[in-house]
Each structure stands twice: as structure tokens, then as C-alpha cells.
Coordinates of N, CA and C in Angstrom, one line a residue:
E1 N -29.1 43.2 17.4 CA -28.8 42.6 16.0 C -28.0 41.4 16.2
H2 N -27.0 41.4 17.0 CA -26.1 40.2 17.2 C -26.8 39.0 17.7
E3 N -27.8 39.3 18.6 CA -28.6 38.2 19.0 C -29.5 37.6 17.9
V4 N -30.0 38.5 17.0 CA -30.9 38.0 15.9 C -30.0 37.1 14.9
I5 N -28.8 37.5 14.7 CA -27.9 36.7 13.8 C -27.6 35.4 14.4
N6 N -27.3 35.4 15.7 CA -27.1 34.2 16.4 C -28.3 33.1 16.3
K7 N -29.5 33.8 16.4 CA -30.7 33.0 16.4 C -31.0 32.5 15.0
E8 N -30.5 33.2 14.0 CA -30.7 32.7 12.5 C -29.7 31.6 12.3
A9 N -28.5 31.8 12.9 CA -27.4 30.7 12.7 C -27.9 29.5 13.4
S10 N -28.5 29.6 14.6 CA -28.9 28.4 15.3 C -30.0 27.6 14.5
N11 N -31.0 28.4 14.0 CA -32.0 27.9 13.2 C -31.6 27.0 11.9
L12 N -30.5 27.8 11.2 CA -29.9 27.2 10.1 C -29.2 25.8 10.5
L13 N -28.5 25.8 11.7 CA -27.9 24.6 12.2 C -28.8 23.5 12.4
L14 N -30.0 24.0 13.0 CA -30.9 22.9 13.3 C -31.6 22.3 12.0
I15 N -31.5 23.0 10.8 CA -31.9 22.4 9.6 C -31.0 21.5 9.2
V16 N -29.7 21.8 9.2 CA -28.6 20.9 8.8 C -28.5 19.7 9.7
C17 N -28.9 19.8 11.0 CA -28.9 18.7 11.9 C -30.1 17.6 11.4
Y18 N -31.1 18.2 11.1 CA -32.4 17.3 10.6 C -32.3 16.8 9.3
L19 N -31.4 17.5 8.4 CA -31.1 16.9 7.2 C -30.3 15.6 7.3
Y20 N -29.4 15.7 8.4 CA -28.5 14.5 8.7 C -29.4 13.4 9.3
N21 N -30.2 13.8 10.3 CA -31.0 12.8 11.0 C -31.8 12.1 10.0
Y22 N -32.4 12.8 9.0 CA -33.3 12.1 8.1 C -32.7 11.5 6.8
G23 N -31.3 11.4 6.8 CA -30.5 10.7 5.9 C -30.3 11.4 4.6
V24 N -30.4 12.7 4.5 CA -30.1 13.5 3.4 C -28.8 13.8 3.2
I25 N -27.9 14.1 4.3 CA -26.6 14.5 4.2 C -25.8 13.5 5.1
H26 N -24.5 13.2 4.9 CA -23.7 12.2 5.6 C -23.2 12.9 6.9
C27 N -22.8 12.1 7.8 CA -22.2 12.5 9.2 C -20.9 13.3 9.0
T28 N -20.2 13.2 7.8 CA -19.0 13.9 7.6 C -19.1 15.4 7.9
L29 N -20.2 15.9 7.2 CA -20.5 17.4 7.3 C -20.7 17.8 8.7
I30 N -21.4 17.1 9.5 CA -21.8 17.3 11.0 C -20.4 17.3 11.8
Y31 N -19.7 16.3 11.5 CA -18.4 16.2 12.2 C -17.4 17.3 11.9
D32 N -17.4 17.8 10.6 CA -16.6 18.9 10.2 C -17.0 20.2 10.9
L33 N -18.3 20.4 11.0 CA -18.8 21.5 11.9 C -18.4 21.4 13.2
V34 N -18.5 20.3 13.8 CA -18.1 20.2 15.3 C -16.7 20.5 15.4
R35 N -15.9 20.1 14.5 CA -14.4 20.4 14.7 C -14.2 21.8 14.4
D36 N -14.9 22.5 13.6 CA -14.8 23.9 13.4 C -15.3 24.7 14.6
F37 N -16.2 24.3 15.2 CA -16.8 25.0 16.4 C -15.8 24.8 17.6
I38 N -15.2 23.6 17.7 CA -14.1 23.4 18.8 C -13.0 24.2 18.5
R39 N -12.6 24.4 17.3 CA -11.4 25.3 17.0 C -11.5 26.6 17.4
N40 N -12.8 27.2 17.3 CA -13.0 28.5 17.6 C -13.3 28.7 19.1
F41 N -14.3 27.8 19.5 CA -14.6 27.7 21.0 C -15.0 29.0 21.6
T42 N -15.8 29.9 20.9 CA -16.3 31.2 21.6 C -17.7 30.8 22.2
E43 N -18.4 31.6 22.8 CA -19.7 31.3 23.4 C -20.6 30.8 22.5
I44 N -20.8 31.3 21.3 CA -21.8 31.0 20.3 C -21.3 29.5 19.7
D45 N -19.9 29.2 19.6 CA -19.6 27.9 19.2 C -20.0 26.8 20.2
V46 N -19.8 27.0 21.5 CA -20.4 26.2 22.5 C -21.9 26.0 22.4
E47 N -22.5 26.9 22.1 CA -24.0 26.9 22.0 C -24.4 26.0 20.8
F48 N -23.5 26.2 19.7 CA -23.9 25.4 18.5 C -23.6 23.9 18.8
L49 N -22.4 23.7 19.5 CA -22.2 22.2 19.9 C -23.0 21.6 20.6
M50 N -23.8 22.3 21.6 CA -25.0 21.8 22.4 C -26.1 21.5 21.5
I51 N -26.4 22.3 20.5 CA -27.4 22.0 19.6 C -27.2 20.7 18.9
I52 N -25.9 20.5 18.3 CA -25.7 19.4 17.5 C -25.7 18.1 18.5
L53 N -25.2 18.2 19.7 CA -25.2 17.1 20.6 C -26.7 16.7 21.1
S54 N -27.5 17.7 21.2 CA -28.8 17.4 21.8 C -29.8 16.9 20.6
H55 N -29.5 17.3 19.3 CA -30.5 16.9 18.3 C -29.9 15.8 17.4
C56 N -28.7 15.5 17.3 CA -28.2 14.4 16.6 C -27.0 13.7 17.1
G57 N -26.8 13.9 18.5 CA -25.7 13.2 19.1 C -25.8 11.7 19.0
Q58 N -26.9 11.2 19.3 CA -26.9 9.7 19.4 C -26.9 9.1 17.9
Q59 N -27.3 9.8 16.9 CA -27.2 9.3 15.5 C -25.7 9.4 15.1
L60 N -25.0 10.4 15.6 CA -23.5 10.5 15.4 C -22.8 9.4 15.9
R61 N -23.2 9.0 17.2 CA -22.6 8.0 17.9 C -22.7 6.6 17.2
S62 N -23.9 6.5 16.6 CA -24.2 5.2 15.8 C -23.5 5.2 14.6
D63 N -23.4 6.2 13.9 CA -22.8 6.3 12.6 C -21.3 6.2 12.6
D64 N -20.7 6.9 13.5 CA -19.1 6.9 13.5 C -18.6 7.0 14.9
P65 N -18.6 6.0 15.7 CA -18.2 6.1 17.1 C -16.8 6.5 17.2
L66 N -15.8 6.1 16.4 CA -14.5 6.4 16.4 C -14.3 7.9 16.3
A67 N -15.1 8.5 15.4 CA -14.9 9.9 15.3 C -15.4 10.7 16.4
L68 N -16.6 10.1 17.1 CA -16.9 10.7 18.3 C -15.9 10.7 19.5
K69 N -15.2 9.7 19.5 CA -14.1 9.5 20.5 C -13.0 10.5 20.2
E70 N -12.7 10.8 19.1 CA -11.8 11.9 18.7 C -12.3 13.3 19.1
I71 N -13.6 13.4 18.9 CA -14.2 14.7 19.3 C -14.3 15.0 20.8
V72 N -14.5 13.8 21.5 CA -14.4 13.9 23.0 C -13.0 14.4 23.5
L73 N -12.0 13.8 22.9 CA -10.6 14.3 23.3 C -10.4 15.7 22.8
L74 N -10.8 16.1 21.7 CA -10.6 17.5 21.3 C -11.4 18.4 22.2
V75 N -12.7 18.1 22.5 CA -13.4 18.9 23.5 C -12.6 19.1 24.9
K76 N -12.3 18.0 25.4 CA -11.6 18.0 26.8 C -10.5 18.9 26.7
D77 N -9.6 18.8 25.5 CA -8.3 19.5 25.5 C -8.6 21.0 25.3
R78 N -9.7 21.3 24.5 CA -10.0 22.7 24.3 C -10.7 23.3 25.5
A79 N -11.5 22.6 26.3 CA -12.1 23.0 27.5 C -11.0 23.3 28.6
Q80 N -9.9 22.5 28.6 CA -8.8 22.6 29.5 C -8.1 23.9 29.2
K81 N -7.8 24.2 28.0 CA -7.1 25.5 27.5 C -8.1 26.7 27.7
A82 N -9.3 26.5 27.6 CA -10.1 27.7 27.9 C -10.2 28.0 29.5
D83 N -10.2 27.0 30.3 CA -10.2 27.1 31.8 C -8.9 27.8 32.2
E84 N -7.8 27.5 31.5 CA -6.6 28.1 31.9 C -6.4 29.5 31.5
S85 N -7.2 29.9 30.5 CA -7.2 31.3 30.0 C -8.4 32.1 30.5
T86 N -9.1 31.7 31.6 CA -10.3 32.3 32.2 C -10.0 33.7 32.6
G87 N -8.8 34.1 32.9 CA -8.5 35.3 33.3 C -8.5 36.4 32.3
D88 N -8.3 35.9 31.1 CA -8.1 36.8 29.9 C -9.4 37.6 29.5
D89 N -9.1 38.8 29.2 CA -10.3 39.7 28.9 C -10.8 39.4 27.4
D90 N -11.6 38.4 27.1 CA -12.1 38.0 26.0 C -13.7 38.0 26.1
Q91 N -14.3 39.0 25.5 CA -15.8 39.1 25.5 C -16.6 38.0 24.9
N92 N -15.9 37.4 23.9 CA -16.5 36.2 23.2 C -16.3 34.9 23.8
A93 N -15.4 34.8 24.9 CA -15.1 33.6 25.5 C -16.3 33.0 26.2
A94 N -16.3 31.5 26.1 CA -17.5 30.8 26.6 C -17.5 30.8 28.1
D95 N -18.7 30.7 28.7 CA -18.8 30.6 30.2 C -18.3 29.3 30.7
S96 N -17.5 29.2 31.7 CA -16.9 28.0 32.2 C -17.9 26.9 32.5
S97 N -19.0 27.4 33.2 CA -20.0 26.5 33.6 C -20.7 25.8 32.3
R98 N -20.9 26.6 31.4 CA -21.6 26.1 30.1 C -20.6 25.2 29.4
I99 N -19.3 25.4 29.5 CA -18.3 24.6 28.9 C -18.3 23.2 29.6
Q100 N -18.4 23.3 30.8 CA -18.3 21.9 31.6 C -19.7 21.2 31.4
F101 N -20.7 21.9 31.3 CA -22.0 21.2 31.0 C -21.9 20.5 29.6
M102 N -21.3 21.1 28.6 CA -21.1 20.6 27.3 C -20.1 19.4 27.4
V103 N -19.1 19.5 28.1 CA -18.2 18.4 28.3 C -18.8 17.1 28.9
D104 N -19.6 17.4 30.0 CA -20.3 16.2 30.6 C -21.4 15.7 29.7
T105 N -22.1 16.5 28.8 CA -22.9 16.0 27.8 C -22.3 15.1 26.8
I106 N -21.2 15.5 26.3 CA -20.6 14.7 25.2 C -20.0 13.4 25.9
I107 N -19.5 13.4 27.1 CA -19.0 12.2 27.7 C -20.1 11.2 28.0
E108 N -21.3 11.8 28.3 CA -22.4 10.9 28.6 C -22.9 10.3 27.3
L109 N -22.8 11.0 26.2 CA -23.0 10.5 25.0 C -22.2 9.4 24.4
K110 N -20.8 9.7 24.7 CA -19.8 8.6 24.3 C -20.2 7.3 25.2
N111 N -20.5 7.4 26.4 CA -20.8 6.3 27.3 C -22.1 5.8 27.0
N112 N -22.9 6.3 26.1 CA -24.3 5.8 25.7 C -25.3 6.1 27.0
K113 N -25.2 7.3 27.6 CA -26.1 7.6 28.7 C -26.8 8.9 28.3
P114 N -27.8 8.8 27.4 CA -28.5 10.0 26.8 C -29.3 10.6 28.0
K115 N -29.5 11.9 27.9 CA -30.5 12.6 28.8 C -31.9 12.4 28.3
K116 N -32.8 12.5 29.3 CA -34.2 12.3 29.1 C -34.7 13.2 27.9
Q117 N -34.3 14.5 27.8 CA -34.7 15.3 26.7 C -34.2 14.8 25.4
D118 N -33.0 14.3 25.3 CA -32.3 13.8 24.0 C -33.1 12.6 23.7
L119 N -33.6 11.7 24.6 CA -34.3 10.5 24.3 C -35.7 11.0 23.6
V120 N -36.4 11.9 24.0 CA -37.6 12.5 23.5 C -37.4 12.9 22.1
I121 N -36.4 13.7 21.9 CA -36.0 14.2 20.5 C -35.7 13.0 19.6
R122 N -35.0 12.1 20.1 CA -34.7 10.9 19.3 C -35.9 10.2 18.8
E123 N -36.8 9.9 19.7 CA -38.1 9.1 19.5 C -38.9 9.9 18.5
K124 N -39.0 11.2 18.5 CA -39.8 11.9 17.5 C -39.2 11.7 16.1
T125 N -37.8 12.0 16.2 CA -37.0 11.9 14.9 C -37.1 10.4 14.3
N126 N -37.2 9.3 15.0 CA -37.2 8.0 14.6 C -38.5 7.7 13.9
G127 N -39.6 8.4 14.5 CA -40.9 8.2 13.9 C -41.0 8.8 12.5
L128 N -40.4 10.0 12.3 CA -40.5 10.6 11.0 C -39.5 10.0 10.0
K129 N -38.4 9.4 10.5 CA -37.5 8.7 9.8 C -38.1 7.5 9.0
K130 N -38.9 6.8 9.9 CA -39.6 5.7 9.3 C -40.6 6.0 8.2
R131 N -41.3 7.2 8.4 CA -42.2 7.6 7.3 C -41.4 8.0 5.9
I132 N -40.1 8.6 6.3 CA -39.4 9.0 5.1 C -38.8 7.9 4.5
G133 N -38.5 6.7 5.3 CA -37.9 5.5 4.7 C -39.0 4.8 3.8
R134 N -40.3 4.9 4.3 CA -41.4 4.3 3.3 C -41.4 5.2 2.1
I135 N -41.4 6.4 2.1 CA -41.4 7.3 0.9 C -40.3 7.0 0.0
K136 N -39.0 6.7 0.5 CA -37.8 6.4 -0.2 C -38.1 5.0 -0.9
A137 N -38.7 4.1 -0.1 CA -38.9 2.8 -0.8 C -39.8 2.8 -2.0
L138 N -40.8 3.7 -1.8 CA -41.8 3.8 -2.9 C -41.2 4.5 -4.2
A139 N -40.3 5.5 -3.8 CA -39.6 6.2 -4.9 C -38.7 5.1 -5.6
S140 N -38.0 4.2 -4.9 CA -37.2 3.2 -5.5 C -37.8 2.4 -6.4
Q141 N -39.1 2.1 -6.0 CA -39.9 1.1 -6.8 C -40.4 1.8 -8.2
S142 N -40.7 3.1 -8.0 CA -41.0 3.8 -9.2 C -39.9 4.1 -10.2
L143 N -38.7 3.9 -9.7 CA -37.5 4.2 -10.5 C -37.0 2.8 -11.2
A144 N -37.8 1.8 -11.2 CA -37.5 0.5 -11.8 C -36.4 -0.1 -11.1
G145 N -36.4 -0.2 -9.7 CA -35.4 -0.9 -8.9 C -34.1 0.0 -8.8
K146 N -34.0 1.1 -9.3 CA -32.8 1.9 -9.0 C -32.7 2.4 -7.6
K147 N -31.5 2.5 -7.0 CA -31.4 2.9 -5.6 C -31.7 4.4 -5.5
S148 N -32.6 4.7 -4.5 CA -32.9 6.1 -4.2 C -32.9 6.4 -2.8
G149 N -31.8 7.1 -2.3 CA -31.8 7.3 -0.8 C -30.5 7.5 -0.3
S150 N -29.4 7.3 -1.2 CA -28.1 7.5 -0.7 C -28.0 8.9 -0.2
C151 N -27.2 9.1 0.8 CA -27.1 10.4 1.6 C -25.9 11.2 0.8
L152 N -26.0 12.5 0.9 CA -25.0 13.4 0.2 C -23.7 13.5 1.1
R153 N -22.6 13.0 0.4 CA -21.4 13.0 1.1 C -20.6 14.3 0.9
V154 N -21.1 15.4 1.3 CA -20.5 16.7 1.0 C -19.8 17.1 2.3
T155 N -18.6 17.7 2.2 CA -17.8 18.1 3.4 C -18.0 19.5 3.6
L156 N -17.6 20.1 4.7 CA -17.6 21.6 5.0 C -16.7 22.3 4.0
Q157 N -15.6 21.8 3.7 CA -14.6 22.5 2.8 C -15.3 22.5 1.3
D158 N -16.2 21.6 1.0 CA -16.9 21.6 -0.3 C -17.9 22.7 -0.2
V159 N -18.5 23.0 0.8 CA -19.5 24.0 1.0 C -18.8 25.4 1.0
L160 N -17.6 25.5 1.7 CA -16.9 26.7 1.7 C -16.4 27.2 0.3
D161 N -16.0 26.2 -0.4 CA -15.3 26.4 -1.7 C -16.4 26.4 -2.8
A162 N -17.7 26.4 -2.5 CA -18.7 26.4 -3.7 C -18.6 27.5 -4.6
E163 N -18.3 28.7 -4.0 CA -18.3 29.9 -5.1 C -17.2 29.8 -5.9
T164 N -16.1 29.2 -5.5 CA -14.7 29.2 -6.4 C -14.6 27.9 -7.1
K165 N -14.9 26.8 -6.5 CA -14.8 25.5 -7.1 C -16.1 24.9 -7.7
G166 N -17.2 25.5 -7.5 CA -18.4 24.9 -7.9 C -19.1 24.0 -7.0
R167 N -20.2 23.5 -7.4 CA -21.0 22.7 -6.6 C -21.1 21.3 -7.3
W168 N -20.2 20.3 -7.0 CA -20.1 19.1 -7.7 C -21.4 18.1 -7.4
W169 N -22.0 18.4 -6.4 CA -23.1 17.6 -5.9 C -24.3 17.9 -6.6
M170 N -24.4 19.1 -7.4 CA -25.6 19.4 -8.1 C -25.5 19.1 -9.6
V171 N -26.6 18.5 -10.1 CA -26.6 17.9 -11.5 C -26.6 19.2 -12.4
G172 N -25.6 19.2 -13.4 CA -25.5 20.2 -14.3 C -24.6 21.5 -13.8
A173 N -24.2 21.4 -12.6 CA -23.4 22.6 -11.9 C -22.0 22.6 -12.4
S174 N -21.3 23.7 -12.6 CA -20.0 23.9 -12.9 C -19.1 23.4 -11.8
W175 N -17.9 23.0 -12.2 CA -17.0 22.5 -11.3 C -15.6 22.9 -11.6
A176 N -14.7 22.7 -10.6 CA -13.3 23.3 -10.9 C -12.5 22.6 -12.0
G177 N -12.9 21.2 -12.2 CA -12.3 20.4 -13.2 C -12.5 21.1 -14.6
N178 N -13.5 21.6 -14.9 CA -13.8 22.3 -16.2 C -12.9 23.6 -16.3
Q179 N -12.7 24.3 -15.1 CA -11.9 25.4 -15.2 C -10.4 25.0 -15.6
D180 N -9.9 24.0 -14.8 CA -8.5 23.5 -15.1 C -8.4 23.1 -16.5
R181 N -9.4 22.5 -17.1 CA -9.4 21.9 -18.4 C -9.2 23.0 -19.5
K182 N -10.0 24.2 -19.1 CA -9.9 25.3 -20.0 C -8.5 26.0 -20.0
K183 N -7.8 26.0 -18.8 CA -6.5 26.5 -18.6 C -5.5 25.6 -19.5
L184 N -5.8 24.4 -19.4 CA -4.7 23.5 -20.2 C -5.1 23.5 -21.6
W185 N -6.3 23.3 -22.2 CA -6.6 23.0 -23.4 C -7.2 24.3 -24.3
G186 N -7.4 25.3 -23.5 CA -7.9 26.5 -24.2 C -9.5 26.5 -24.0
E187 N -10.1 27.6 -24.2 CA -11.5 28.0 -23.8 C -12.5 27.0 -24.3
N188 N -12.4 26.5 -25.7 CA -13.4 25.5 -26.1 C -12.8 24.2 -26.5
G189 N -11.5 24.0 -26.0 CA -10.9 22.7 -26.3 C -10.2 22.7 -27.6
T190 N -10.3 23.8 -28.4 CA -9.5 23.7 -29.6 C -8.7 25.0 -29.8
D191 N -8.7 25.8 -28.8 CA -7.8 27.0 -28.8 C -6.3 26.6 -28.5
E192 N -5.5 27.6 -28.5 CA -4.1 27.3 -28.4 C -3.7 27.4 -26.8
G193 N -4.2 26.3 -26.1 CA -3.8 26.2 -24.7 C -2.5 25.6 -24.5
P194 N -1.8 25.6 -23.3 CA -0.5 24.9 -23.1 C -0.3 23.6 -23.6
L195 N -1.5 22.7 -23.4 CA -1.3 21.4 -23.7 C -1.5 21.3 -25.3
H196 N -2.2 22.1 -26.0 CA -2.2 22.1 -27.5 C -0.9 22.5 -27.9
Q197 N -0.4 23.5 -27.4 CA 1.0 23.9 -27.9 C 2.1 22.8 -27.7
E198 N 1.9 22.2 -26.6 CA 3.0 21.0 -26.4 C 2.7 19.9 -27.3
S199 N 1.5 19.6 -27.5 CA 1.1 18.5 -28.6 C 1.6 18.8 -29.9
D200 N 1.4 20.2 -30.3 CA 1.9 20.7 -31.6 C 3.4 20.4 -31.7
K201 N 4.0 20.8 -30.7 CA 5.6 20.6 -30.7 C 6.0 19.2 -30.9
L202 N 5.3 18.3 -30.2 CA 5.5 16.8 -30.5 C 5.3 16.3 -31.7
A203 N 4.2 16.9 -32.3 CA 3.7 16.6 -33.6 C 4.7 16.9 -34.7
N204 N 5.2 18.2 -34.4 CA 6.0 18.7 -35.4 C 7.4 18.1 -35.4
S205 N 7.8 17.6 -34.2 CA 9.2 17.0 -34.1 C 9.2 15.6 -34.7
G206 N 8.0 15.1 -34.5 CA 7.7 13.7 -35.0 C 7.7 13.6 -36.4
A207 N 7.0 14.7 -37.1 CA 7.0 14.8 -38.5 C 8.3 15.1 -39.1
S208 N 9.1 15.9 -38.3 CA 10.4 16.3 -38.9 C 11.4 15.1 -38.8
S209 N 11.3 14.2 -37.8 CA 12.0 13.0 -37.6 C 11.7 12.0 -38.7
S210 N 10.5 11.8 -39.2 CA 9.9 10.9 -40.2 C 10.4 11.4 -41.5
S211 N 10.6 12.7 -41.7 CA 11.0 13.3 -43.1 C 12.5 13.0 -43.2
K212 N 13.3 13.2 -42.0 CA 14.7 12.9 -42.1 C 15.0 11.4 -42.4
K213 N 14.2 10.6 -41.9 CA 14.5 9.1 -42.0 C 14.1 8.7 -43.4
A214 N 13.0 9.3 -44.0 CA 12.6 8.9 -45.3 C 13.6 9.5 -46.3
S215 N 14.2 10.6 -46.1 CA 15.2 11.1 -46.9 C 16.5 10.4 -46.9
N216 N 16.9 10.0 -45.7 CA 18.1 9.1 -45.7 C 17.9 7.7 -46.3
N217 N 16.7 7.1 -46.3 CA 16.4 5.8 -46.9 C 16.4 6.1 -48.5
E218 N 16.0 7.2 -48.9 CA 16.1 7.5 -50.4 C 17.5 7.6 -50.8
D219 N 18.4 8.2 -50.0 CA 19.8 8.4 -50.5 C 20.4 7.1 -50.4
G220 N 20.1 6.2 -49.6 CA 20.7 5.0 -49.6 C 20.4 4.1 -50.8
L221 N 19.1 4.1 -51.2 CA 18.7 3.6 -52.4 C 19.4 3.9 -53.5
L222 N 19.6 5.2 -53.8 CA 20.2 5.9 -55.0 C 21.6 5.6 -55.0
T223 N 22.3 5.5 -53.9 CA 23.8 5.1 -54.0 C 23.9 3.4 -54.0

């Protein structure tokens, strides 16, 4: 059962990788996933890192080389810590040889020395990207010159908070700002929320001040 779950997770990660490769999502989400996998660094996390490096490593290097340098440092540091704790009885700990292979892979990626298998994947991906690019160009023309094809800049935290804060990237979806507005102004914008109560206080104090001023003016005229 555990193996089936891991396989499902690997397949879902592959879908995310190719959504990125084809320009649907921004590299921010991929780098967030990489950092999360490095933070945990179990056997399955190392496997997930290998999937990302194999299927979209070159694209990541092209889009944000500075972030890749940061990732290389994080991986080296995490690999060193894992090597120091090799004697610990942790069933989920990644195999040292697998870790070293992953470290070598990411260093080669940073130095722009892709493996033959990675080049084959990239060549196939680029062919499909060109077709998708032509489809996007036709879509832009049909939208009377409007831009169509900007990638979705969603972060991992956005995805994790989707159930509580909403999906801001979906048209018509609820978002946390609406919830905060209800707390401040009331359920439908006209109820007695905190801001309504505060504004009423200010209005009442202003009216009282105006009344006193008018009364003093009248007294002055009478005398």
C-alpha cells in the first residue's frame, strides 16, 4: 500500500513538472517543492528531487539560475547532515549512495552538464512546447490582441492554504479578503461589524460637536 501511495505521488509530481515545462505554472511552485523535499529529506523526498531534476532541471536553470545555486547549497548541507547521521535507526532515511547520486546530478545541472537521458527528455519537451506556443498564439489572435499565456504564479503555501484562505487564482473563487471584510463590516456590509460601530461613534461625536457649536453661536447672537 505504501508503494502504491508513493507511485501516485510520483505521478502527480510528474504532472506538476510538465505543467511547469509547458508554461502553465511558474517556477516558484517547483522551487518551493524542492525546498520542502530538502527540508524533510527522507527516501521518498530524494526520489521526488530526482524526478524534478530529471524532468525539468534544465528549465529551472534557465528560468532562475540564482535560485538553483541556493538549492545546490541546501542540498550539499542537507546531504552532509544525512551522512553524519547514517548510524541512526531511521527507516525513512535516504540511502547514502542515492543521496550522492542526487548531489552529483544537481551539481552537473548547475555546471550545465546534463546527462544524456535528460537531454532526450528536454528535446521531446521542447517539441511539444513549440506546438503549445502556436496554440497560444492563435488563442491570442482570437482574443483580439489580448495576451493569453502568462503562467500561473502560485506558491506552495497558496496551495496548502487553499481550503482555509481560498483559491485566489480561480475566477469567482472565494478568498480570505472577503472573510476579513465580513469580520470588519458585518456579514453583508450593512450589519453592525466593528468598523460600522466605530464609524457610528465618530459620526455621533461629530454630530454632538456640531450641535454644541451651533448652540454656542446662537447664545452669542442673543447676547
